[in-house]
Tab-separated table of C-alpha atoms (C1' of nucleotides) in Angstrom:
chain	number	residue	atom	x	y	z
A	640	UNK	CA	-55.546	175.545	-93.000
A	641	UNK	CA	-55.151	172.471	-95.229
A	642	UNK	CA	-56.692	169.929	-93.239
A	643	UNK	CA	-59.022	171.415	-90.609
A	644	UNK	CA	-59.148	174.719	-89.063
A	645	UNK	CA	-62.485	173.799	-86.518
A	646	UNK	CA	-63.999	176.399	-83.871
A	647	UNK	CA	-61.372	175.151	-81.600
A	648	UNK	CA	-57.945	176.092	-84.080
A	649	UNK	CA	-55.953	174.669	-81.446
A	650	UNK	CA	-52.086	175.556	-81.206
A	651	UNK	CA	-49.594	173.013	-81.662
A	652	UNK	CA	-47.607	171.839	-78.791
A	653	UNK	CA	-49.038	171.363	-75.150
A	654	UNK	CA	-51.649	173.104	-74.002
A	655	UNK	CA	-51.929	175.272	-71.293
A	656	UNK	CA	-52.903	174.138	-67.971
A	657	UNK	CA	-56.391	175.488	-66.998
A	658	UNK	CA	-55.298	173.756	-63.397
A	659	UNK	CA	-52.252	176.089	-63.354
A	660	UNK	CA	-54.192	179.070	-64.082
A	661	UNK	CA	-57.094	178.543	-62.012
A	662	UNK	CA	-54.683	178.589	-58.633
A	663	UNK	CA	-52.565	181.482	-59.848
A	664	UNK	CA	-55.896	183.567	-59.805
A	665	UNK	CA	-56.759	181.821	-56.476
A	666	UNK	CA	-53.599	183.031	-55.062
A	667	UNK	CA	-53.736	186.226	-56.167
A	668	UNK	CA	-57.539	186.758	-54.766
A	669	UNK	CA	-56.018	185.119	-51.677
A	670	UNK	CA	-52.938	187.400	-51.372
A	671	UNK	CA	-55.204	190.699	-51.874
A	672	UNK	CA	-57.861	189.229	-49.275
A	673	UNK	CA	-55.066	188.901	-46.591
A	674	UNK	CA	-54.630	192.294	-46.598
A	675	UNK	CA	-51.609	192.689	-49.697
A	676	UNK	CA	-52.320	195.845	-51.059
A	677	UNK	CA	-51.818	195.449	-55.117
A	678	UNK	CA	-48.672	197.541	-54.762
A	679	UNK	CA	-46.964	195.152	-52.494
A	680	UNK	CA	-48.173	191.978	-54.370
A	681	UNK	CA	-45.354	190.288	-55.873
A	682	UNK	CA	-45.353	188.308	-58.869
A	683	UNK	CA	-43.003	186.020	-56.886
A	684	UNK	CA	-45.283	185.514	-53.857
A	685	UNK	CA	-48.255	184.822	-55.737
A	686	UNK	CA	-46.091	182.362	-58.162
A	687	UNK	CA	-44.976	181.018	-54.673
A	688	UNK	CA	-48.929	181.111	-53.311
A	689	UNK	CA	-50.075	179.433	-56.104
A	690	UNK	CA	-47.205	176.565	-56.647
A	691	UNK	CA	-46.051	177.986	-59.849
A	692	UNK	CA	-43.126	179.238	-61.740
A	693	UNK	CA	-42.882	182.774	-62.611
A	694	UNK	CA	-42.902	181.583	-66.142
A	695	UNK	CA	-46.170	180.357	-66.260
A	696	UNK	CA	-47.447	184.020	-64.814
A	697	UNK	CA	-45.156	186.079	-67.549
A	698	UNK	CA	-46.283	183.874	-69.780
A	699	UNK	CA	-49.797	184.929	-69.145
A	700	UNK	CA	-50.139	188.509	-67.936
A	701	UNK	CA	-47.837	191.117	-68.642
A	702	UNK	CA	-47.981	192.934	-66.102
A	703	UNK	CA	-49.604	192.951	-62.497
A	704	UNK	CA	-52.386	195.252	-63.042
A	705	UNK	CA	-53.805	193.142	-65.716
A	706	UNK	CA	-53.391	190.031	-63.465
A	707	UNK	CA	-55.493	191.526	-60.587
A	708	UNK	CA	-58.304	192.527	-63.311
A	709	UNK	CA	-58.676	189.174	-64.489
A	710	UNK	CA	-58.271	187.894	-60.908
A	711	UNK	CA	-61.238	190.378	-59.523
A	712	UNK	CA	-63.258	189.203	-62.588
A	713	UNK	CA	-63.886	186.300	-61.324
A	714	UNK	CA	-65.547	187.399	-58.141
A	715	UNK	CA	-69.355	187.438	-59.121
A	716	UNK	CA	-71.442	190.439	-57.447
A	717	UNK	CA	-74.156	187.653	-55.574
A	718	UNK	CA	-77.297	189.789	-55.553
A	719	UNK	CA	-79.603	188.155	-53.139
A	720	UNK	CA	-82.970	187.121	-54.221
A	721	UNK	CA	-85.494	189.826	-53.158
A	722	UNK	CA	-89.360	188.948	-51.747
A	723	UNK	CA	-90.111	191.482	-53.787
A	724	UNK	CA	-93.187	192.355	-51.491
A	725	UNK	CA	-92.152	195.070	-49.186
A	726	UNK	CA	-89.651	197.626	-50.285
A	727	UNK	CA	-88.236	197.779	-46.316
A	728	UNK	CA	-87.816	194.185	-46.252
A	729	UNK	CA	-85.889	194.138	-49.715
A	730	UNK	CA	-83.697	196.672	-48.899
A	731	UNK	CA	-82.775	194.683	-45.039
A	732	UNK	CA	-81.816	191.899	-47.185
A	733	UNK	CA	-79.756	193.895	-49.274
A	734	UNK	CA	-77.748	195.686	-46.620
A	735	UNK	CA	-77.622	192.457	-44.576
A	736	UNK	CA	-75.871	190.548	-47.567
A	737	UNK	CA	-73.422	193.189	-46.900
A	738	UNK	CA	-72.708	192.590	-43.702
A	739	UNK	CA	-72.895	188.669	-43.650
A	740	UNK	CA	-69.879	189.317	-46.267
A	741	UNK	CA	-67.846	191.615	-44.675
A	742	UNK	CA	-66.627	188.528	-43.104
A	743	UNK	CA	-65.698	186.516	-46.074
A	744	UNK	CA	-62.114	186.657	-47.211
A	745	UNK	CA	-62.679	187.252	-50.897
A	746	UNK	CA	-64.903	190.165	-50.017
A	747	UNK	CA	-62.204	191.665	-47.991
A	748	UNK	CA	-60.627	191.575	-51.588
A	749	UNK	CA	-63.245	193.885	-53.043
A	750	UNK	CA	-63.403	196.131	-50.189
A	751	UNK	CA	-60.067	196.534	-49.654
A	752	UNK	CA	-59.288	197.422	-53.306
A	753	UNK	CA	-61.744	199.616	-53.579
A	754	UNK	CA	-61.153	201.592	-50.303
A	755	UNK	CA	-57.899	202.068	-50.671
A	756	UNK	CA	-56.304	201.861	-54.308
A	757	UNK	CA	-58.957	203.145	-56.270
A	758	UNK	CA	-57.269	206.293	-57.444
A	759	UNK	CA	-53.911	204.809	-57.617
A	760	UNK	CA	-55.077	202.148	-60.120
A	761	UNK	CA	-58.012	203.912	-61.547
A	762	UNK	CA	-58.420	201.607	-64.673
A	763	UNK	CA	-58.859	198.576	-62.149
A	764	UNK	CA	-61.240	199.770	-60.155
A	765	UNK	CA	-63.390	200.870	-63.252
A	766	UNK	CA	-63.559	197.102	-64.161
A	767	UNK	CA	-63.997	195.690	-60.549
A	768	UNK	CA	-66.795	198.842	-60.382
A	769	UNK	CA	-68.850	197.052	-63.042
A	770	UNK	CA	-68.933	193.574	-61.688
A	771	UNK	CA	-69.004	193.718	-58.176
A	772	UNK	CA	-70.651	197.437	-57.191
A	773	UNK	CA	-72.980	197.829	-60.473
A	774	UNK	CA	-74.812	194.895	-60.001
A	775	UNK	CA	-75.656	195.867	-56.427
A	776	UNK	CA	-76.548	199.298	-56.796
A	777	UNK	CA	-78.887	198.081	-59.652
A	778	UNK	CA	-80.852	196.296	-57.508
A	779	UNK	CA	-81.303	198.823	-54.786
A	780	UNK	CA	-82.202	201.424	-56.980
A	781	UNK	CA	-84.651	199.129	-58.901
A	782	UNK	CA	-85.906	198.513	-54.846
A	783	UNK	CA	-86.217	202.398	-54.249
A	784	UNK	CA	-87.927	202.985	-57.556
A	785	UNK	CA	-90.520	200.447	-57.082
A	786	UNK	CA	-90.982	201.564	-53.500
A	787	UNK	CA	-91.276	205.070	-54.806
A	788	UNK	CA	-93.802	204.293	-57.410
A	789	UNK	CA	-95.613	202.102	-54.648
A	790	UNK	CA	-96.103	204.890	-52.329
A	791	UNK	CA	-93.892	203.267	-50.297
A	792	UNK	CA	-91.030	206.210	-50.452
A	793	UNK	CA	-91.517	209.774	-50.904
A	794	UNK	CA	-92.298	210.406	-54.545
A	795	UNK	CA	-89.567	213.136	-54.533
A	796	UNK	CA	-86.941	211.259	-53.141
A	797	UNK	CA	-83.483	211.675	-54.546
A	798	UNK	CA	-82.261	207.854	-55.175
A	799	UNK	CA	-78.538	208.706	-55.704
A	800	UNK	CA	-78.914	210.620	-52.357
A	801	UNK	CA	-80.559	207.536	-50.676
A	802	UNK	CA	-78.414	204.552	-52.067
A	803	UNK	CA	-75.660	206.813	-50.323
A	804	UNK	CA	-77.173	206.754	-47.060
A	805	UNK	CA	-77.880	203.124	-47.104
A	806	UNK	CA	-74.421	202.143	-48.655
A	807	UNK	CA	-72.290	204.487	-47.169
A	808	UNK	CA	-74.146	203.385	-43.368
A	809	UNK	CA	-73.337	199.782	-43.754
A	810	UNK	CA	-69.766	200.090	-45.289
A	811	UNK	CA	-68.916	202.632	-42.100
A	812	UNK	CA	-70.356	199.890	-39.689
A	813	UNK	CA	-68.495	197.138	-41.360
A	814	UNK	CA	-65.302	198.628	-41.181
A	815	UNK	CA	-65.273	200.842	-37.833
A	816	UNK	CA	-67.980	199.906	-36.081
A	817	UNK	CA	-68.112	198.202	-32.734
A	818	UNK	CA	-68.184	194.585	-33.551
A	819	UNK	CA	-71.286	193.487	-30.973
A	820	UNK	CA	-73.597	195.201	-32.740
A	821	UNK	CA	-73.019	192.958	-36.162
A	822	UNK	CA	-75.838	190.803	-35.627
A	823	UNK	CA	-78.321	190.521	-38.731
A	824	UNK	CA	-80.572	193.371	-37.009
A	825	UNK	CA	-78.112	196.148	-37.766
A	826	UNK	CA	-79.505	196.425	-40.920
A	827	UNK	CA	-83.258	196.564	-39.747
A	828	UNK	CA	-81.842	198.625	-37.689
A	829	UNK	CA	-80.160	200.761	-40.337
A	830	UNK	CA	-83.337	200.169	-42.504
A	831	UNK	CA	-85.666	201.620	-39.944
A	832	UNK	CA	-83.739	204.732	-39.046
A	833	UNK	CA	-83.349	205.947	-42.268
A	834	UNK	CA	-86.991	205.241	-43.622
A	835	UNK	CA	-88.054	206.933	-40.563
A	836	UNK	CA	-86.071	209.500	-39.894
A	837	UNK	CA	-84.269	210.569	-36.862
A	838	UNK	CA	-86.341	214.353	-36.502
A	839	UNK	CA	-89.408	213.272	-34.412
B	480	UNK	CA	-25.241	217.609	-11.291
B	481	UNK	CA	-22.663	219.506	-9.860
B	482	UNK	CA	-23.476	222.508	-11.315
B	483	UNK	CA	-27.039	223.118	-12.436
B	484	UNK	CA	-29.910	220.886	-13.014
B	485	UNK	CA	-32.111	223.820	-14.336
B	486	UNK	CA	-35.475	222.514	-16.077
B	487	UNK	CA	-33.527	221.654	-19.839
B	488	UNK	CA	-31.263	219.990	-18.530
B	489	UNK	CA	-29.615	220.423	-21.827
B	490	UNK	CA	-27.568	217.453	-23.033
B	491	UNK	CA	-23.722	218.449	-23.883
B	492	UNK	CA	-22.740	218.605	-27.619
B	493	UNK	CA	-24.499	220.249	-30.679
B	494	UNK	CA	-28.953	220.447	-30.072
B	495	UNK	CA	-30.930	218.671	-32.274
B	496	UNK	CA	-32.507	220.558	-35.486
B	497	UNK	CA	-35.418	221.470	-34.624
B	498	UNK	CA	-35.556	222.652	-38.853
B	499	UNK	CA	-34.609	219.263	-39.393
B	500	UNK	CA	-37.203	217.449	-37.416
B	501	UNK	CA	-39.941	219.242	-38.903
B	502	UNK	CA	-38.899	218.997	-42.876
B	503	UNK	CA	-38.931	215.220	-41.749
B	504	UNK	CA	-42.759	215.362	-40.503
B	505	UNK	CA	-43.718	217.563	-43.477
B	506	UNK	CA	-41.938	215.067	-45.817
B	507	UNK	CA	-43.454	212.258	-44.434
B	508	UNK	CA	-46.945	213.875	-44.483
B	509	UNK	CA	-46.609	214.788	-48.029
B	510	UNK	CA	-45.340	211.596	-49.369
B	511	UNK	CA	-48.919	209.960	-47.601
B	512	UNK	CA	-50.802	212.666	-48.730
B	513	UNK	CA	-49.684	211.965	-52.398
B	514	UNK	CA	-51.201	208.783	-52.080
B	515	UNK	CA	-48.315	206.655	-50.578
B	516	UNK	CA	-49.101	203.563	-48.108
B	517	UNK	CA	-47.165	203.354	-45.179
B	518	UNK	CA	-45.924	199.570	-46.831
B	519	UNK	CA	-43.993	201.297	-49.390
B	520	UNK	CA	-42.802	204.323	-47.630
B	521	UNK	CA	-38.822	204.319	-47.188
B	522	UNK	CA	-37.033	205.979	-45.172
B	523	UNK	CA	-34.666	207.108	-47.883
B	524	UNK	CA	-37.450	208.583	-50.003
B	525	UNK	CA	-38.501	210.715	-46.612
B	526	UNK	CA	-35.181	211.876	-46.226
B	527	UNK	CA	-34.412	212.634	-49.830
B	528	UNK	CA	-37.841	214.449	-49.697
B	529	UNK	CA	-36.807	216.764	-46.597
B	530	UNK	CA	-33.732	216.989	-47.882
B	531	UNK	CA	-31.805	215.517	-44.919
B	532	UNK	CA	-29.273	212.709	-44.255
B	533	UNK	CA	-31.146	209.395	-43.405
B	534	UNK	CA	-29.025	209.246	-40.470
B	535	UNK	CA	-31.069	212.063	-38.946
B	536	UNK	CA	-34.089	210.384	-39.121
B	537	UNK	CA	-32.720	206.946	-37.674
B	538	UNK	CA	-31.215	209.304	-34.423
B	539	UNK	CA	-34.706	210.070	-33.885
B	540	UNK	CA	-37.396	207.021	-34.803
B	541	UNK	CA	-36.492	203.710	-34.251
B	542	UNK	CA	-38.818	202.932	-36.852
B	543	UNK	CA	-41.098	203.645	-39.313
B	544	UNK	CA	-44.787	203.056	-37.688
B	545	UNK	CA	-42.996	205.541	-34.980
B	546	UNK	CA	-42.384	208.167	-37.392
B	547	UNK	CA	-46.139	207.877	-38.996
B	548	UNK	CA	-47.537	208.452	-35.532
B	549	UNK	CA	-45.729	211.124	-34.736
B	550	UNK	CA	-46.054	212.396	-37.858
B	551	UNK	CA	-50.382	212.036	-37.518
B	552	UNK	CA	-49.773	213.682	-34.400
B	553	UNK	CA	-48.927	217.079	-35.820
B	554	UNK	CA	-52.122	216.951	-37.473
B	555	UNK	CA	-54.923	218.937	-35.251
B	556	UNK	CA	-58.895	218.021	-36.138
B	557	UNK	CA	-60.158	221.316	-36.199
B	558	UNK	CA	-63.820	220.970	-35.707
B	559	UNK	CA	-65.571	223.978	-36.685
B	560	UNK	CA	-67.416	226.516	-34.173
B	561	UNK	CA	-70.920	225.746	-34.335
B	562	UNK	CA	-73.858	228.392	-34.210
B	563	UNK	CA	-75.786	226.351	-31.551
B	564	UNK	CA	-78.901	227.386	-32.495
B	565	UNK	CA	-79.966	224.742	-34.596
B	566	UNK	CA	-79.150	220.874	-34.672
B	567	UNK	CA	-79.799	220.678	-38.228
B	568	UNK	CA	-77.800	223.835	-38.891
B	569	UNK	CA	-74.938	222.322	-36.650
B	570	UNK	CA	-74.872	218.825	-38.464
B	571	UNK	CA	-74.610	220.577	-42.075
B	572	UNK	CA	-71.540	222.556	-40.647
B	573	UNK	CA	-69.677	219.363	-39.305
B	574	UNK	CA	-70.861	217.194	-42.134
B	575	UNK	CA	-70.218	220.530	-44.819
B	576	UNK	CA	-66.442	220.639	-42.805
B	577	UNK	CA	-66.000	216.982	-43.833
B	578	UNK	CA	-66.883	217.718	-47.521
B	579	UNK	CA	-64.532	220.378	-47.700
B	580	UNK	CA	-61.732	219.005	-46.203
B	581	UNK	CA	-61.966	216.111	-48.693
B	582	UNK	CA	-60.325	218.080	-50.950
B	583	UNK	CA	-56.928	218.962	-49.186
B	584	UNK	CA	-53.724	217.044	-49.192
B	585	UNK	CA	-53.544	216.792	-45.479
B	586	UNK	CA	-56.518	215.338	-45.067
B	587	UNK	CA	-56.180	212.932	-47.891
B	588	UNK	CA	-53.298	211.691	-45.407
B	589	UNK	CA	-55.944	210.771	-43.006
B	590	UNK	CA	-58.278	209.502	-45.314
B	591	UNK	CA	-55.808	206.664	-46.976
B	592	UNK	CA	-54.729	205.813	-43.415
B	593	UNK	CA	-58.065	205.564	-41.928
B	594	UNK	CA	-59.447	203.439	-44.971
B	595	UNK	CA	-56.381	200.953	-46.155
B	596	UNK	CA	-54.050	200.267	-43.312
B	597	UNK	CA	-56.420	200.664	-40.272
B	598	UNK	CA	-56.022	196.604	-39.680
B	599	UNK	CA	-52.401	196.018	-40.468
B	600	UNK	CA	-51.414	198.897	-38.278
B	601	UNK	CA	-53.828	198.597	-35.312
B	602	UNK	CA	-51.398	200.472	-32.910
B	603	UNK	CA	-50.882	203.665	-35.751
B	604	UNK	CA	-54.500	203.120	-36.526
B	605	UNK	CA	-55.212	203.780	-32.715
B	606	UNK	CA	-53.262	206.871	-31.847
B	607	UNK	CA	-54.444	208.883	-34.744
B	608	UNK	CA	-58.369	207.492	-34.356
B	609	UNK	CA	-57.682	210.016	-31.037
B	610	UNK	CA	-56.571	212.781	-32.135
B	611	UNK	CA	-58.567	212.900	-35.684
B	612	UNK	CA	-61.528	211.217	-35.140
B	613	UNK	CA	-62.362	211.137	-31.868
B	614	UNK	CA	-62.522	214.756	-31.858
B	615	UNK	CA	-65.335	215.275	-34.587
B	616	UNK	CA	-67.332	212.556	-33.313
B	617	UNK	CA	-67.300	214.127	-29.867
B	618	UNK	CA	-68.626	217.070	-31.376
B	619	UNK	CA	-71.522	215.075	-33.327
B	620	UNK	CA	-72.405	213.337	-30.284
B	621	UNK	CA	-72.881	216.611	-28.162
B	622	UNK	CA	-74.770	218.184	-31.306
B	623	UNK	CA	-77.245	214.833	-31.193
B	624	UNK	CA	-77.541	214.912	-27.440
B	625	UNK	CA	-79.004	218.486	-27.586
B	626	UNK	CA	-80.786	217.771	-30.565
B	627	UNK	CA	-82.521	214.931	-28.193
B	628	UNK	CA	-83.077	217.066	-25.222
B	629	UNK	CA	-84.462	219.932	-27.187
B	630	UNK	CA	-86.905	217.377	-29.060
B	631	UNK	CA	-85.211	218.556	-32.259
B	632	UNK	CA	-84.714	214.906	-32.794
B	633	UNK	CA	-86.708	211.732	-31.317
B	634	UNK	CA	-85.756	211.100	-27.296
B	635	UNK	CA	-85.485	207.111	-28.219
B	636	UNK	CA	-82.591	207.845	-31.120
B	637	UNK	CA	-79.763	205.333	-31.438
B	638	UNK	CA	-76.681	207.944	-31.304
B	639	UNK	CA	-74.204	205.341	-32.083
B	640	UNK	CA	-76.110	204.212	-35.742
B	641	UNK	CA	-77.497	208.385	-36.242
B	642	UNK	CA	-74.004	209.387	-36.260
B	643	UNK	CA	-72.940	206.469	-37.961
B	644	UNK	CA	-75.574	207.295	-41.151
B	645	UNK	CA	-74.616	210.585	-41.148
B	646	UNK	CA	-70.720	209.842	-41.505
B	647	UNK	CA	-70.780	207.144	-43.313
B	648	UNK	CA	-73.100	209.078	-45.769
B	649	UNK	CA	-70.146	211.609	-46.555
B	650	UNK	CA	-67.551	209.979	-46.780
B	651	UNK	CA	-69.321	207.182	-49.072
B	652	UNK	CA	-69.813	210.804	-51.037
B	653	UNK	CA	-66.345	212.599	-50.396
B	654	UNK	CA	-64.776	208.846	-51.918
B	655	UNK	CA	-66.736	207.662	-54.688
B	656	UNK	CA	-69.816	210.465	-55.619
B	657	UNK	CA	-70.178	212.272	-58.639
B	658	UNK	CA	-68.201	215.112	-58.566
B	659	UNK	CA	-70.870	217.769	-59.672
B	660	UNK	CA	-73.010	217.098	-56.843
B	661	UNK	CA	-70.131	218.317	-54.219
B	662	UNK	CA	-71.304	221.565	-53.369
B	663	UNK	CA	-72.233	223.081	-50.021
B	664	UNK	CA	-75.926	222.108	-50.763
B	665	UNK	CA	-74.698	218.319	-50.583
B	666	UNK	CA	-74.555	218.324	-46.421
B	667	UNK	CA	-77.914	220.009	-46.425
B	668	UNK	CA	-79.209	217.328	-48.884
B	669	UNK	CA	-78.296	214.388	-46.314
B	670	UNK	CA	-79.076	216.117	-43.049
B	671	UNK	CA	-82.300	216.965	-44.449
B	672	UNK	CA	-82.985	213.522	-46.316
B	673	UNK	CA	-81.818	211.863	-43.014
B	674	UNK	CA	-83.698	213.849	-40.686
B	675	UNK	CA	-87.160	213.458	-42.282
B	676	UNK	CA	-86.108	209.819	-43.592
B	677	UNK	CA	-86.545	208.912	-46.785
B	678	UNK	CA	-90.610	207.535	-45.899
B	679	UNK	CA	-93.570	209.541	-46.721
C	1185	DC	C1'	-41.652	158.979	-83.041
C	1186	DC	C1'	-41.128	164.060	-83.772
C	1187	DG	C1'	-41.750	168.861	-83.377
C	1188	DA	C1'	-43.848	172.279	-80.678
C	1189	DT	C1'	-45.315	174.260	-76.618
C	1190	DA	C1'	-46.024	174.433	-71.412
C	1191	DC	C1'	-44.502	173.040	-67.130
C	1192	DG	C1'	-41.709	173.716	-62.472
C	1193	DC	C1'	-37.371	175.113	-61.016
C	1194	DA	C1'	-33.175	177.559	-60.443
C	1195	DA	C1'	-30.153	181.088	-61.656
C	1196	DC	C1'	-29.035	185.498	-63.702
C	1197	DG	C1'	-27.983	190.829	-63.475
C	1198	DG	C1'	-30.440	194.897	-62.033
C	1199	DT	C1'	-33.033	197.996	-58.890
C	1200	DC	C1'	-34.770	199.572	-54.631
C	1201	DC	C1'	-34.587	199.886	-49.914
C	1202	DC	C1'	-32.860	198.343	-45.561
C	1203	DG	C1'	-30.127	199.690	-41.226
C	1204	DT	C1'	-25.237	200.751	-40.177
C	1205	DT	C1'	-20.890	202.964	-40.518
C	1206	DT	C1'	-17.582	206.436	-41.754
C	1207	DC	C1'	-16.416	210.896	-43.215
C	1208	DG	C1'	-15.630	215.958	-42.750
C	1209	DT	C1'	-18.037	219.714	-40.815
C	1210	DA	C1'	-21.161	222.575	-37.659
C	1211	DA	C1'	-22.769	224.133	-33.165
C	1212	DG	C1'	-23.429	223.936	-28.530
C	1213	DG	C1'	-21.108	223.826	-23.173
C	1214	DA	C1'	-17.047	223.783	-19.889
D	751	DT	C1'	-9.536	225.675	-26.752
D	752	DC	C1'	-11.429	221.073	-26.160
D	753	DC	C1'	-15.116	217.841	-25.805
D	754	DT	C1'	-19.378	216.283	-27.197
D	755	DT	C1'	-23.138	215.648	-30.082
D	756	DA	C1'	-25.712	216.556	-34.641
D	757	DC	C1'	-25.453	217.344	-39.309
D	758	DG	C1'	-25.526	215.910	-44.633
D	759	DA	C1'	-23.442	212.796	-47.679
D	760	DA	C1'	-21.696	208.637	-49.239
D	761	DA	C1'	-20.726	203.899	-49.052
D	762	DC	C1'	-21.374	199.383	-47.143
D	763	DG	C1'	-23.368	194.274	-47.164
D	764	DG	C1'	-27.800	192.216	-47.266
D	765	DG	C1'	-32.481	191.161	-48.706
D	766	DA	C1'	-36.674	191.281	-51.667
D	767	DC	C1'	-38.414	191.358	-56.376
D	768	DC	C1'	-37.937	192.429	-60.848
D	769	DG	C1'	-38.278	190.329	-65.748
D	770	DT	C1'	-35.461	187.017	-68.433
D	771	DT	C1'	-33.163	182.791	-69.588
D	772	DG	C1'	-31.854	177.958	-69.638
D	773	DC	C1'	-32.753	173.294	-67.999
D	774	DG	C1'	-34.973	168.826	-67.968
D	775	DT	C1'	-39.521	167.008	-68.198
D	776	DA	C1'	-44.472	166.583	-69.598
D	777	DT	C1'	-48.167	166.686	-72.990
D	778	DC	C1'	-50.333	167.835	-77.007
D	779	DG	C1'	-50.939	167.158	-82.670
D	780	DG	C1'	-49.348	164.940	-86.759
DNA sequence: CCGATACGCAACGGTCCCGTTTCGTAAGGA
DNA sequence: TCCTTACGAAACGGGACCGTTGCGTATCGG
């Protein structure tokens, strides 16, 4: 306090290694994208992943859980840019962004998180809900109301009900459904069915 | 040999339990249905659970994916009788089955299977896909397939991406929807949205 | 240079579960 | 009765991680 005490107010001693940190989240995302479920990720492995000591985790995050929120905080929520000119097109790109990253690793992280330890880790998936399936469902809906508003959907049309059908379609395809059929038109595909219908 | 070969063909010594062998399945079922992954179920926890010396369990499984199959196995996929009269009546009963199931323990088993550990246990993922899956979507299919021929729904309809909206619709629901909205009216809601499509 | 802090590494005692073995007992057939 | 197998319970040595601690070294401010 005597002699400067600037934005910074750096400790004494060394400072942490932003390097050190930086792969410890790495490995984590890493860990969780191969398939580790959060229950079986070990502090050790990831220290091991990451070419750490367990010290330099411990002396970070207390505990897993808050580890794997600052890990999954990380991830941005890329919406794609939308043409903005027809409400069916805008909503292909969407759901086709979803399938070109069901292949990635680190989106394996999000899905797999939120598929199947949402309830057992409810205060983690409320912070990986805001930045990686809030963004996203923002934009659709902002699609549907526009397209609603444009005469382009029903007037009536219940968007909670819709973003299901469009979500819920994709996610079942990317995860069970017969891998030939993954090319970029299986959202058109998707698109086209459900603006149209499938009564005649 | 000697004596009698009759159909048993009973081994000497004491029988197995048949008591036994079920308080194992039951245990093991429960213990999923609670939430449990097949990574961190232990055999000791099973056993402690059905109240039974681990021993017993080893005499019978080799190991634990065997167990989990077996255990899936027990579990029927009881697909409701459908009126026949109507497609759209017939989807809201399959899709209004799904919904309440959803809330059970049993089915909860299914439902963490089916979503977390479908790729890191292909071969458990396989055998239960036919006995709990498999079974519904035959149903679906026929329901579509008359639904086609009647011209209660278009003659050029996709099967494979109608059935996949309408599942993957419910389940996005039955996982991460707003509770309120989980009445019986919720099937009719998607049938009917996806049947007229969500296009003026 | 000195004090403070962070680093990677290795080791600690503790817990959980593994798969196996041993025990005394129970329940069938010959 | 005797033989065989199954039973529940307990104990075994072994492995994976836990969260902590101590070590020698590295990197900052003063």
């Amino acid at each position: 306090m005597t002699i400067q005490d600037a934005g910074a107010a750096r400790p004494a001693g060394r400072p942490r290694s932003e390097k050190a940190e930086k792969a410890i989240l790495e490995a984590t995302l890493d860990l969780i994208g191969e398939g580790m479920g959060i229950s079986e990720l070990s502090i050790e492995a990831i220290a091991a992943r990451a070419g750490v000591g367990k010290t330099t985790i411990y002396r970070r995050w207390s505990n897993k859980e808050d580890l794997v929120v600052d890990a999954l905080a990380t991830l941005k929520a890329p919406v794609p840019p939308l043409a903005g000119e027809s409400v069916r097109d805008d909503l292909v790109t969407l759901l086709d962004q979803m399938r070109d990253e069901s292949g990635h690793v680190r989106t394996k992280c999000v899905m797999n998180i939120a598929l199947s330890e949402s309830d057992r880790y409810p205060h983690l998936f409320e912070k990986f809900r805001k930045i990686a399936i809030e963004p996203r469902r923002a934009a659709m809906r902002q699609v549907l109301e526009r397209g609603m508003a444009s005469g382009e959907l029903r007037s009536t049309l219940e968007i909670e009900l819709a973003m299901a059908i469009l979500t819920g379609t994709m996610v079942w395809f990317t995860k069970w459904g017969d891998t030939s059929d993954r090319g970029p038109e299986l959202a058109e595909g998707i698109v086209d069915q459900v603006l149209a219908g499938i009564a005649p």
